[in-house]
Short mmCIF file of N, CA and C and ligand atoms in Angstrom, two decimals:
data_model
loop_
_atom_site.label_atom_id
_atom_site.label_comp_id
_atom_site.label_asym_id
_atom_site.label_seq_id
_atom_site.Cartn_x
_atom_site.Cartn_y
_atom_site.Cartn_z
N UNK A 1 0.84 -1.18 0.00
CA UNK A 1 0.00 0.00 0.00
C UNK A 1 0.89 1.24 0.00
N UNK A 2 0.68 2.07 -0.98
CA UNK A 2 1.53 3.26 -1.15
C UNK A 2 0.69 4.49 -0.78
N UNK A 3 1.09 5.13 0.31
CA UNK A 3 0.31 6.23 0.86
C UNK A 3 0.87 7.59 0.42
N UNK A 4 0.08 8.35 -0.29
CA UNK A 4 0.39 9.77 -0.56
C UNK A 4 1.79 10.03 -1.11
N UNK A 5 2.27 9.22 -2.03
CA UNK A 5 3.56 9.54 -2.67
C UNK A 5 3.26 10.49 -3.84
N UNK A 6 2.89 11.71 -3.44
CA UNK A 6 2.38 12.74 -4.34
C UNK A 6 3.35 13.91 -4.37
N UNK A 7 3.42 14.60 -5.51
CA UNK A 7 4.46 15.63 -5.67
C UNK A 7 4.45 16.70 -4.59
N UNK A 8 3.31 17.14 -4.12
CA UNK A 8 3.35 18.18 -3.08
C UNK A 8 4.05 17.70 -1.80
N UNK A 9 4.00 16.42 -1.53
CA UNK A 9 4.67 15.87 -0.34
C UNK A 9 6.13 15.50 -0.63
N UNK A 10 6.52 15.52 -1.91
CA UNK A 10 7.88 15.12 -2.29
C UNK A 10 8.74 16.35 -2.55
N UNK A 11 8.29 17.22 -3.46
CA UNK A 11 9.10 18.42 -3.75
C UNK A 11 8.22 19.65 -3.90
N UNK A 12 7.02 19.60 -3.36
CA UNK A 12 6.07 20.71 -3.52
C UNK A 12 5.82 21.46 -2.23
N UNK A 13 4.60 21.92 -2.05
CA UNK A 13 4.27 22.85 -0.96
C UNK A 13 4.41 22.24 0.44
N UNK A 14 4.40 20.93 0.53
CA UNK A 14 4.51 20.28 1.85
C UNK A 14 5.62 19.22 1.79
N UNK A 15 6.70 19.57 1.10
CA UNK A 15 7.78 18.60 0.86
C UNK A 15 8.28 18.01 2.18
N UNK A 16 8.37 16.69 2.25
CA UNK A 16 8.75 16.00 3.48
C UNK A 16 10.19 15.51 3.40
N UNK A 17 10.78 15.28 4.58
CA UNK A 17 12.15 14.78 4.64
C UNK A 17 12.20 13.32 4.22
N UNK A 18 13.25 12.98 3.49
CA UNK A 18 13.49 11.61 3.02
C UNK A 18 12.54 11.17 1.89
N UNK A 19 11.81 12.13 1.32
CA UNK A 19 10.77 11.73 0.35
C UNK A 19 11.35 11.11 -0.93
N UNK A 20 12.39 11.75 -1.49
CA UNK A 20 12.95 11.22 -2.75
C UNK A 20 13.47 9.80 -2.52
N UNK A 21 14.15 9.63 -1.40
CA UNK A 21 14.71 8.32 -1.09
C UNK A 21 13.60 7.29 -0.84
N UNK A 22 12.54 7.70 -0.17
CA UNK A 22 11.42 6.78 0.10
C UNK A 22 10.80 6.29 -1.21
N UNK A 23 10.67 7.20 -2.18
CA UNK A 23 10.10 6.81 -3.47
C UNK A 23 11.04 5.81 -4.15
N UNK A 24 12.34 6.12 -4.17
CA UNK A 24 13.31 5.24 -4.84
C UNK A 24 13.32 3.85 -4.18
N UNK A 25 13.28 3.83 -2.85
CA UNK A 25 13.29 2.55 -2.13
C UNK A 25 11.99 1.77 -2.38
N UNK A 26 10.90 2.48 -2.52
CA UNK A 26 9.60 1.82 -2.80
C UNK A 26 9.63 1.16 -4.18
N UNK A 27 10.17 1.88 -5.16
CA UNK A 27 10.26 1.33 -6.51
C UNK A 27 11.12 0.05 -6.48
N UNK A 28 12.22 0.10 -5.74
CA UNK A 28 13.10 -1.07 -5.62
C UNK A 28 12.38 -2.23 -4.95
N UNK A 29 11.65 -1.92 -3.89
CA UNK A 29 10.91 -2.96 -3.15
C UNK A 29 9.89 -3.64 -4.05
N UNK A 30 9.13 -2.83 -4.79
CA UNK A 30 8.11 -3.40 -5.68
C UNK A 30 8.79 -4.25 -6.76
N UNK A 31 9.89 -3.76 -7.29
CA UNK A 31 10.60 -4.51 -8.33
C UNK A 31 11.05 -5.86 -7.79
N UNK A 32 11.56 -5.87 -6.56
CA UNK A 32 12.00 -7.15 -5.94
C UNK A 32 10.82 -8.10 -5.76
N UNK A 33 9.70 -7.58 -5.28
CA UNK A 33 8.54 -8.43 -5.00
C UNK A 33 7.89 -8.97 -6.26
N UNK A 34 7.99 -8.22 -7.35
CA UNK A 34 7.27 -8.61 -8.57
C UNK A 34 8.20 -9.24 -9.61
N UNK A 35 9.46 -9.44 -9.23
CA UNK A 35 10.45 -9.99 -10.15
C UNK A 35 10.00 -11.38 -10.63
N UNK A 36 10.15 -11.62 -11.91
CA UNK A 36 9.79 -12.93 -12.44
C UNK A 36 8.31 -13.11 -12.66
N UNK A 37 7.52 -12.04 -12.50
CA UNK A 37 6.07 -12.18 -12.71
C UNK A 37 5.70 -11.93 -14.17
N UNK A 38 6.70 -11.78 -15.04
CA UNK A 38 6.42 -11.68 -16.46
C UNK A 38 6.08 -10.28 -16.94
N UNK A 39 5.88 -9.39 -15.99
CA UNK A 39 5.64 -8.01 -16.38
C UNK A 39 4.23 -7.73 -16.92
N UNK A 40 3.39 -8.77 -16.97
CA UNK A 40 2.00 -8.53 -17.38
C UNK A 40 1.29 -7.84 -16.22
N UNK A 41 0.66 -6.73 -16.50
CA UNK A 41 0.08 -5.96 -15.41
C UNK A 41 -0.94 -6.78 -14.60
N UNK A 42 -1.82 -7.53 -15.29
CA UNK A 42 -2.85 -8.27 -14.56
C UNK A 42 -2.22 -9.35 -13.68
N UNK A 43 -1.11 -9.90 -14.15
CA UNK A 43 -0.44 -10.96 -13.39
C UNK A 43 0.12 -10.38 -12.08
N UNK A 44 0.73 -9.21 -12.17
CA UNK A 44 1.26 -8.55 -10.97
C UNK A 44 0.11 -8.22 -10.02
N UNK A 45 -0.98 -7.68 -10.57
CA UNK A 45 -2.09 -7.26 -9.71
C UNK A 45 -2.76 -8.44 -9.01
N UNK A 46 -2.84 -9.60 -9.70
CA UNK A 46 -3.46 -10.77 -9.10
C UNK A 46 -2.64 -11.33 -7.95
N UNK A 47 -1.33 -11.35 -8.11
CA UNK A 47 -0.48 -11.98 -7.11
C UNK A 47 0.00 -11.00 -6.05
N UNK A 48 0.20 -9.77 -6.43
CA UNK A 48 0.78 -8.78 -5.53
C UNK A 48 0.10 -7.44 -5.77
N UNK A 49 -1.16 -7.32 -5.31
CA UNK A 49 -1.89 -6.08 -5.57
C UNK A 49 -1.21 -4.88 -4.91
N UNK A 50 -1.07 -3.80 -5.65
CA UNK A 50 -0.46 -2.59 -5.12
C UNK A 50 -1.53 -1.52 -5.08
N UNK A 51 -1.84 -1.07 -3.86
CA UNK A 51 -2.91 -0.10 -3.68
C UNK A 51 -2.31 1.28 -3.43
N UNK A 52 -2.90 2.28 -4.03
CA UNK A 52 -2.41 3.66 -3.88
C UNK A 52 -3.45 4.51 -3.18
N UNK A 53 -2.98 5.35 -2.26
CA UNK A 53 -3.85 6.31 -1.60
C UNK A 53 -3.42 7.71 -2.03
N UNK A 54 -4.39 8.57 -2.28
CA UNK A 54 -4.07 9.95 -2.66
C UNK A 54 -4.82 10.94 -1.77
N UNK A 55 -4.08 11.86 -1.15
CA UNK A 55 -4.70 13.02 -0.53
C UNK A 55 -5.25 13.82 -1.72
N UNK A 56 -6.50 14.23 -1.66
CA UNK A 56 -7.15 14.74 -2.86
C UNK A 56 -8.16 15.81 -2.45
N UNK A 57 -7.65 17.06 -2.36
CA UNK A 57 -8.46 18.12 -1.75
C UNK A 57 -9.09 19.07 -2.76
N UNK A 58 -10.26 19.64 -2.40
CA UNK A 58 -10.75 20.79 -3.17
C UNK A 58 -9.86 22.00 -2.85
N UNK A 59 -9.87 23.02 -3.71
CA UNK A 59 -8.96 24.17 -3.57
C UNK A 59 -9.19 24.95 -2.28
N UNK A 60 -10.38 24.81 -1.68
CA UNK A 60 -10.68 25.55 -0.45
C UNK A 60 -10.87 24.59 0.74
N UNK A 61 -10.03 23.57 0.80
CA UNK A 61 -10.18 22.58 1.87
C UNK A 61 -9.95 23.20 3.25
N UNK A 62 -10.70 22.72 4.22
CA UNK A 62 -10.64 23.31 5.57
C UNK A 62 -9.30 23.10 6.28
N UNK A 63 -8.45 22.20 5.80
CA UNK A 63 -7.15 22.00 6.45
C UNK A 63 -6.11 23.03 5.98
N UNK A 64 -6.47 23.86 4.99
CA UNK A 64 -5.52 24.85 4.47
C UNK A 64 -5.53 26.11 5.34
N UNK A 65 -4.34 26.72 5.48
CA UNK A 65 -4.21 27.93 6.33
C UNK A 65 -5.24 29.01 6.02
N UNK A 66 -5.46 29.27 4.73
CA UNK A 66 -6.43 30.32 4.35
C UNK A 66 -7.83 30.03 4.90
N UNK A 67 -8.09 28.77 5.16
CA UNK A 67 -9.41 28.37 5.68
C UNK A 67 -9.35 28.17 7.20
N UNK A 68 -8.23 28.55 7.81
CA UNK A 68 -8.11 28.38 9.26
C UNK A 68 -7.46 27.07 9.68
N UNK A 69 -6.99 26.29 8.72
CA UNK A 69 -6.33 25.02 9.03
C UNK A 69 -4.84 25.20 9.29
N UNK A 70 -4.11 24.11 9.35
CA UNK A 70 -2.69 24.19 9.73
C UNK A 70 -1.73 23.96 8.57
N UNK A 71 -2.22 23.62 7.39
CA UNK A 71 -1.33 23.25 6.29
C UNK A 71 -1.36 24.27 5.15
N UNK A 72 -0.22 24.40 4.47
CA UNK A 72 -0.28 25.16 3.22
C UNK A 72 -1.16 24.38 2.23
N UNK A 73 -1.71 25.07 1.23
CA UNK A 73 -2.50 24.33 0.24
C UNK A 73 -1.66 23.20 -0.38
N UNK A 74 -2.24 22.04 -0.53
CA UNK A 74 -1.50 20.90 -1.08
C UNK A 74 -2.48 19.90 -1.70
N UNK A 75 -1.96 19.11 -2.62
CA UNK A 75 -2.72 18.01 -3.22
C UNK A 75 -4.12 18.41 -3.65
N UNK A 76 -4.21 19.55 -4.33
CA UNK A 76 -5.51 19.98 -4.85
C UNK A 76 -5.83 19.12 -6.08
N UNK A 77 -7.04 18.60 -6.10
CA UNK A 77 -7.48 17.72 -7.20
C UNK A 77 -7.23 18.40 -8.55
N UNK A 78 -6.66 17.67 -9.46
CA UNK A 78 -6.43 18.20 -10.80
C UNK A 78 -5.11 18.95 -10.97
N UNK A 79 -4.33 19.12 -9.90
CA UNK A 79 -3.05 19.81 -10.03
C UNK A 79 -1.89 18.80 -10.02
N UNK A 80 -0.73 19.24 -10.52
CA UNK A 80 0.46 18.39 -10.53
C UNK A 80 0.81 17.93 -9.11
N UNK A 81 0.67 18.83 -8.13
CA UNK A 81 1.03 18.50 -6.75
C UNK A 81 0.26 17.32 -6.17
N UNK A 82 -0.89 17.03 -6.74
CA UNK A 82 -1.71 15.94 -6.24
C UNK A 82 -1.48 14.63 -6.97
N UNK A 83 -0.51 14.65 -7.92
CA UNK A 83 -0.28 13.42 -8.71
C UNK A 83 0.74 12.49 -8.07
N UNK A 84 0.57 11.21 -8.35
CA UNK A 84 1.50 10.18 -7.87
C UNK A 84 2.83 10.32 -8.62
N UNK A 85 3.94 10.10 -7.92
CA UNK A 85 5.27 10.22 -8.52
C UNK A 85 5.38 9.34 -9.77
N UNK A 86 5.98 9.90 -10.80
CA UNK A 86 5.97 9.21 -12.10
C UNK A 86 6.65 7.84 -12.06
N UNK A 87 7.62 7.65 -11.16
CA UNK A 87 8.32 6.36 -11.12
C UNK A 87 7.40 5.22 -10.65
N UNK A 88 6.27 5.60 -10.05
CA UNK A 88 5.34 4.58 -9.55
C UNK A 88 4.18 4.33 -10.52
N UNK A 89 4.06 5.19 -11.53
CA UNK A 89 2.91 5.09 -12.43
C UNK A 89 2.74 3.73 -13.11
N UNK A 90 3.85 3.03 -13.43
CA UNK A 90 3.65 1.71 -14.05
C UNK A 90 2.83 0.75 -13.19
N UNK A 91 2.73 1.02 -11.91
CA UNK A 91 2.02 0.10 -11.01
C UNK A 91 0.63 0.59 -10.62
N UNK A 92 0.27 1.77 -11.12
CA UNK A 92 -1.01 2.37 -10.72
C UNK A 92 -2.15 1.82 -11.57
N UNK A 93 -3.24 1.50 -10.88
CA UNK A 93 -4.42 0.98 -11.53
C UNK A 93 -5.60 1.71 -10.89
N UNK A 94 -6.51 2.24 -11.66
CA UNK A 94 -7.51 3.13 -11.05
C UNK A 94 -8.44 2.43 -10.06
N UNK A 95 -8.71 1.14 -10.29
CA UNK A 95 -9.55 0.41 -9.34
C UNK A 95 -8.90 0.32 -7.96
N UNK A 96 -7.57 0.37 -7.95
CA UNK A 96 -6.83 0.22 -6.69
C UNK A 96 -6.22 1.55 -6.24
N UNK A 97 -6.82 2.65 -6.68
CA UNK A 97 -6.38 3.98 -6.26
C UNK A 97 -7.51 4.65 -5.48
N UNK A 98 -7.22 5.07 -4.27
CA UNK A 98 -8.25 5.54 -3.34
C UNK A 98 -7.98 6.98 -2.93
N UNK A 99 -8.99 7.83 -3.10
CA UNK A 99 -8.85 9.25 -2.75
C UNK A 99 -9.46 9.52 -1.38
N UNK A 100 -8.82 10.44 -0.67
CA UNK A 100 -9.34 10.84 0.64
C UNK A 100 -9.18 12.35 0.78
N UNK A 101 -9.90 12.92 1.73
CA UNK A 101 -9.82 14.37 1.94
C UNK A 101 -10.57 15.16 0.89
N UNK A 102 -11.49 14.49 0.21
CA UNK A 102 -12.22 15.12 -0.90
C UNK A 102 -13.31 16.05 -0.38
N UNK A 103 -13.82 15.77 0.81
CA UNK A 103 -14.86 16.62 1.39
C UNK A 103 -14.20 17.81 2.07
N UNK A 104 -14.60 18.99 1.62
CA UNK A 104 -14.01 20.25 2.07
C UNK A 104 -13.99 20.39 3.60
N UNK A 105 -15.01 19.86 4.26
CA UNK A 105 -15.15 20.11 5.69
C UNK A 105 -14.46 19.07 6.57
N UNK A 106 -13.91 18.02 5.96
CA UNK A 106 -13.37 16.92 6.77
C UNK A 106 -11.87 16.72 6.54
N UNK A 107 -11.07 16.70 7.62
CA UNK A 107 -9.66 16.30 7.51
C UNK A 107 -9.65 14.78 7.59
N UNK A 108 -8.95 14.14 6.70
CA UNK A 108 -9.00 12.69 6.63
C UNK A 108 -7.57 12.19 6.42
N UNK A 109 -6.85 11.94 7.51
CA UNK A 109 -5.47 11.47 7.37
C UNK A 109 -5.43 10.00 6.98
N UNK A 110 -6.37 9.22 7.48
CA UNK A 110 -6.33 7.79 7.17
C UNK A 110 -6.86 7.52 5.76
N UNK A 111 -6.20 6.61 5.09
CA UNK A 111 -6.67 6.22 3.76
C UNK A 111 -7.73 5.14 3.81
N UNK A 112 -8.03 4.63 5.00
CA UNK A 112 -8.88 3.44 5.11
C UNK A 112 -10.27 3.66 4.52
N UNK A 113 -10.77 4.88 4.65
CA UNK A 113 -12.09 5.17 4.09
C UNK A 113 -12.02 5.89 2.76
N UNK A 114 -10.81 5.91 2.20
CA UNK A 114 -10.67 6.46 0.85
C UNK A 114 -11.50 5.64 -0.12
N UNK A 115 -11.89 6.26 -1.24
CA UNK A 115 -12.71 5.55 -2.23
C UNK A 115 -12.08 5.61 -3.61
N UNK A 116 -12.30 4.54 -4.39
CA UNK A 116 -11.83 4.53 -5.77
C UNK A 116 -12.87 5.19 -6.69
N UNK A 117 -12.56 5.21 -7.97
CA UNK A 117 -13.43 5.89 -8.93
C UNK A 117 -14.84 5.33 -8.93
N UNK A 118 -14.95 4.02 -8.64
CA UNK A 118 -16.25 3.38 -8.64
C UNK A 118 -16.98 3.55 -7.30
N UNK A 119 -16.36 4.26 -6.36
CA UNK A 119 -16.99 4.50 -5.06
C UNK A 119 -16.78 3.38 -4.04
N UNK A 120 -15.90 2.43 -4.36
CA UNK A 120 -15.61 1.36 -3.39
C UNK A 120 -14.53 1.83 -2.43
N UNK A 121 -14.69 1.46 -1.15
CA UNK A 121 -13.69 1.91 -0.18
C UNK A 121 -12.52 0.95 -0.12
N UNK A 122 -11.42 1.46 0.40
CA UNK A 122 -10.21 0.66 0.55
C UNK A 122 -10.49 -0.59 1.40
N UNK A 123 -11.21 -0.39 2.52
CA UNK A 123 -11.54 -1.51 3.39
C UNK A 123 -12.30 -2.60 2.64
N UNK A 124 -13.27 -2.16 1.84
CA UNK A 124 -14.07 -3.10 1.04
C UNK A 124 -13.19 -3.91 0.08
N UNK A 125 -12.29 -3.23 -0.60
CA UNK A 125 -11.43 -3.90 -1.59
C UNK A 125 -10.49 -4.88 -0.90
N UNK A 126 -9.98 -4.54 0.28
CA UNK A 126 -9.09 -5.46 0.99
C UNK A 126 -9.83 -6.75 1.34
N UNK A 127 -11.11 -6.61 1.70
CA UNK A 127 -11.93 -7.80 1.95
C UNK A 127 -12.03 -8.65 0.69
N UNK A 128 -12.34 -7.99 -0.42
CA UNK A 128 -12.50 -8.71 -1.69
C UNK A 128 -11.21 -9.43 -2.09
N UNK A 129 -10.09 -8.85 -1.73
CA UNK A 129 -8.79 -9.44 -2.10
C UNK A 129 -8.36 -10.54 -1.12
N UNK A 130 -9.18 -10.80 -0.09
CA UNK A 130 -8.83 -11.81 0.91
C UNK A 130 -7.50 -11.53 1.58
N UNK A 131 -7.30 -10.29 1.93
CA UNK A 131 -6.01 -9.85 2.46
C UNK A 131 -5.80 -10.30 3.90
N UNK A 132 -4.60 -10.74 4.23
CA UNK A 132 -4.25 -10.99 5.63
C UNK A 132 -3.19 -9.99 6.08
N UNK A 133 -2.20 -9.75 5.21
CA UNK A 133 -1.07 -8.88 5.55
C UNK A 133 -1.03 -7.67 4.61
N UNK A 134 -0.74 -6.51 5.18
CA UNK A 134 -0.58 -5.32 4.35
C UNK A 134 0.80 -4.72 4.61
N UNK A 135 1.53 -4.42 3.53
CA UNK A 135 2.86 -3.81 3.59
C UNK A 135 2.70 -2.35 3.20
N UNK A 136 3.02 -1.47 4.14
CA UNK A 136 2.72 -0.05 3.95
C UNK A 136 3.98 0.77 3.78
N UNK A 137 3.94 1.72 2.84
CA UNK A 137 5.00 2.73 2.70
C UNK A 137 4.31 4.05 2.41
N UNK A 138 5.07 5.15 2.43
CA UNK A 138 4.45 6.41 2.04
C UNK A 138 4.83 7.61 2.87
N UNK A 139 3.99 8.63 2.78
CA UNK A 139 4.25 9.94 3.36
C UNK A 139 2.94 10.45 3.99
N UNK A 140 2.89 11.06 5.11
CA UNK A 140 3.99 11.26 6.05
C UNK A 140 3.81 10.31 7.23
N UNK A 141 4.93 9.85 7.78
CA UNK A 141 4.88 8.89 8.90
C UNK A 141 3.91 9.30 9.98
N UNK A 142 3.99 10.58 10.39
CA UNK A 142 3.25 11.02 11.58
C UNK A 142 1.75 11.20 11.31
N UNK A 143 1.37 11.33 10.05
CA UNK A 143 -0.03 11.67 9.74
C UNK A 143 -0.70 10.54 8.97
N UNK A 144 -0.60 10.60 7.66
CA UNK A 144 -1.39 9.65 6.89
C UNK A 144 -0.92 8.21 7.06
N UNK A 145 0.40 8.01 7.10
CA UNK A 145 0.91 6.65 7.24
C UNK A 145 0.43 6.07 8.57
N UNK A 146 0.62 6.83 9.63
CA UNK A 146 0.23 6.35 10.95
C UNK A 146 -1.26 6.06 11.05
N UNK A 147 -2.08 7.00 10.64
CA UNK A 147 -3.54 6.81 10.76
C UNK A 147 -4.03 5.65 9.91
N UNK A 148 -3.43 5.48 8.75
CA UNK A 148 -3.82 4.36 7.89
C UNK A 148 -3.42 3.04 8.54
N UNK A 149 -2.19 2.97 9.04
CA UNK A 149 -1.72 1.73 9.69
C UNK A 149 -2.61 1.38 10.89
N UNK A 150 -2.98 2.38 11.68
CA UNK A 150 -3.80 2.11 12.87
C UNK A 150 -5.18 1.60 12.48
N UNK A 151 -5.76 2.16 11.43
CA UNK A 151 -7.07 1.67 10.97
C UNK A 151 -6.97 0.25 10.42
N UNK A 152 -5.88 -0.04 9.73
CA UNK A 152 -5.69 -1.41 9.20
C UNK A 152 -5.59 -2.40 10.35
N UNK A 153 -4.85 -2.00 11.37
CA UNK A 153 -4.67 -2.86 12.54
C UNK A 153 -6.03 -3.12 13.23
N UNK A 154 -6.79 -2.05 13.42
CA UNK A 154 -8.12 -2.16 14.04
C UNK A 154 -9.02 -3.08 13.25
N UNK A 155 -8.87 -3.05 11.94
CA UNK A 155 -9.71 -3.89 11.07
C UNK A 155 -9.24 -5.33 11.05
N UNK A 156 -8.14 -5.63 11.75
CA UNK A 156 -7.71 -7.01 11.90
C UNK A 156 -6.61 -7.49 10.97
N UNK A 157 -6.02 -6.57 10.20
CA UNK A 157 -4.94 -7.00 9.31
C UNK A 157 -3.61 -7.01 10.06
N UNK A 158 -2.69 -7.85 9.58
CA UNK A 158 -1.32 -7.79 10.07
C UNK A 158 -0.63 -6.69 9.26
N UNK A 159 -0.08 -5.70 9.97
CA UNK A 159 0.45 -4.51 9.28
C UNK A 159 1.97 -4.47 9.37
N UNK A 160 2.61 -4.38 8.21
CA UNK A 160 4.07 -4.28 8.12
C UNK A 160 4.39 -2.88 7.59
N UNK A 161 5.21 -2.14 8.30
CA UNK A 161 5.57 -0.80 7.85
C UNK A 161 7.02 -0.82 7.36
N UNK A 162 7.21 -0.46 6.10
CA UNK A 162 8.55 -0.54 5.48
C UNK A 162 9.32 0.73 5.81
N UNK A 163 10.24 0.64 6.79
CA UNK A 163 10.79 1.86 7.37
C UNK A 163 11.71 2.65 6.43
N UNK A 164 12.27 2.01 5.43
CA UNK A 164 13.10 2.77 4.48
C UNK A 164 12.27 3.45 3.40
N UNK A 165 11.00 3.14 3.39
CA UNK A 165 10.12 3.63 2.32
C UNK A 165 9.11 4.64 2.84
N UNK A 166 9.48 5.36 3.92
CA UNK A 166 8.57 6.38 4.44
C UNK A 166 9.29 7.72 4.59
N UNK A 167 8.54 8.80 4.51
CA UNK A 167 9.07 10.15 4.65
C UNK A 167 8.24 10.88 5.70
N UNK A 168 8.78 11.97 6.21
CA UNK A 168 8.16 12.58 7.39
C UNK A 168 8.27 14.09 7.40
N UNK A 169 7.39 14.72 8.18
CA UNK A 169 7.39 16.17 8.36
C UNK A 169 8.54 16.54 9.29
N UNK A 170 8.73 15.76 10.36
CA UNK A 170 9.70 16.11 11.39
C UNK A 170 10.39 14.83 11.87
N UNK A 171 11.72 14.87 12.00
CA UNK A 171 12.44 13.63 12.30
C UNK A 171 12.09 13.06 13.67
N UNK A 172 12.00 13.94 14.68
CA UNK A 172 11.65 13.45 16.02
C UNK A 172 10.22 12.89 16.03
N UNK A 173 9.35 13.58 15.33
CA UNK A 173 7.96 13.12 15.23
C UNK A 173 7.87 11.77 14.55
N UNK A 174 8.72 11.57 13.58
CA UNK A 174 8.79 10.30 12.85
C UNK A 174 9.21 9.18 13.80
N UNK A 175 10.28 9.43 14.58
CA UNK A 175 10.77 8.39 15.49
C UNK A 175 9.73 8.05 16.56
N UNK A 176 9.08 9.09 17.07
CA UNK A 176 8.06 8.89 18.10
C UNK A 176 6.89 8.07 17.52
N UNK A 177 6.47 8.42 16.32
CA UNK A 177 5.36 7.70 15.69
C UNK A 177 5.73 6.23 15.46
N UNK A 178 6.97 5.98 15.02
CA UNK A 178 7.40 4.59 14.80
C UNK A 178 7.33 3.79 16.09
N UNK A 179 7.84 4.42 17.17
CA UNK A 179 7.86 3.74 18.45
C UNK A 179 6.44 3.41 18.91
N UNK A 180 5.55 4.39 18.79
CA UNK A 180 4.17 4.17 19.25
C UNK A 180 3.44 3.16 18.37
N UNK A 181 3.74 3.16 17.10
CA UNK A 181 3.11 2.17 16.22
C UNK A 181 3.59 0.77 16.58
N UNK A 182 4.90 0.67 16.84
CA UNK A 182 5.46 -0.65 17.20
C UNK A 182 4.81 -1.18 18.48
N UNK A 183 4.61 -0.28 19.45
CA UNK A 183 3.97 -0.68 20.71
C UNK A 183 2.54 -1.18 20.49
N UNK A 184 1.90 -0.69 19.46
CA UNK A 184 0.53 -1.15 19.17
C UNK A 184 0.49 -2.47 18.43
N UNK A 185 1.65 -2.93 17.95
CA UNK A 185 1.65 -4.21 17.24
C UNK A 185 1.84 -4.11 15.74
N UNK A 186 2.25 -2.92 15.28
CA UNK A 186 2.58 -2.76 13.85
C UNK A 186 4.04 -3.19 13.67
N UNK A 187 4.30 -4.00 12.67
CA UNK A 187 5.64 -4.54 12.47
C UNK A 187 6.49 -3.58 11.64
N UNK A 188 7.52 -3.03 12.25
CA UNK A 188 8.40 -2.09 11.53
C UNK A 188 9.55 -2.92 10.94
N UNK A 189 9.66 -2.89 9.63
CA UNK A 189 10.71 -3.74 9.03
C UNK A 189 11.40 -3.06 7.85
C1 VGL B 201 -1.08 14.55 5.17
C2 VGL B 201 -0.71 16.65 5.95
C3 VGL B 201 -1.84 17.10 5.31
C4 VGL B 201 -0.66 13.14 5.05
C5 VGL B 201 -2.23 14.99 4.52
O1 VGL B 201 -1.22 12.46 4.18
O2 VGL B 201 0.24 12.71 5.80
N1 VGL B 201 -0.34 15.37 5.88
N2 VGL B 201 -2.58 16.26 4.60
ZN1 ZN B 202 -4.01 16.92 3.14
#
């Protein structure tokens, strides 16, 4: 599961620490896991589904400073800043891409209730895929990654967090979040 590897969090208005490296390590990880699968997209998706989450805001979202929120404008729907990093595009499939934060009035850090184009939620799709274990990477550790991992755990999945494949707003905040996630039973690897 690739959380918010979007340009605004990588080199845009909310650029996070370690983001370029997290993307590169994620691409390597996926390449290792899918090696020998023949490169047919459906074959990769059947054996090793890769789900993408996108922060996807209207231009006047309530989390933006101009609206009284705490963040600079970011990941506005339809802008470059809201797009998935190009190195990951070969693995993106719209059925497995889930948007969150679309409602102007709601801050939504967790991707768990994100929805795909057909209106299916991430939780629903994980059920359909008969998932037991979820391997999570993305941005930012303290916010979306953490909230998504916690919701996955609550829903009964075994959650693995790939520590080289995450980026963060603040280094101390990142370490604290990792420690607290580990205490809850999330596997940091
Ligand atoms: C996030 C800040 C604002 C995140 C989303 O996905 O981690 N962080 N919006
Ligand atoms: Zn946001």
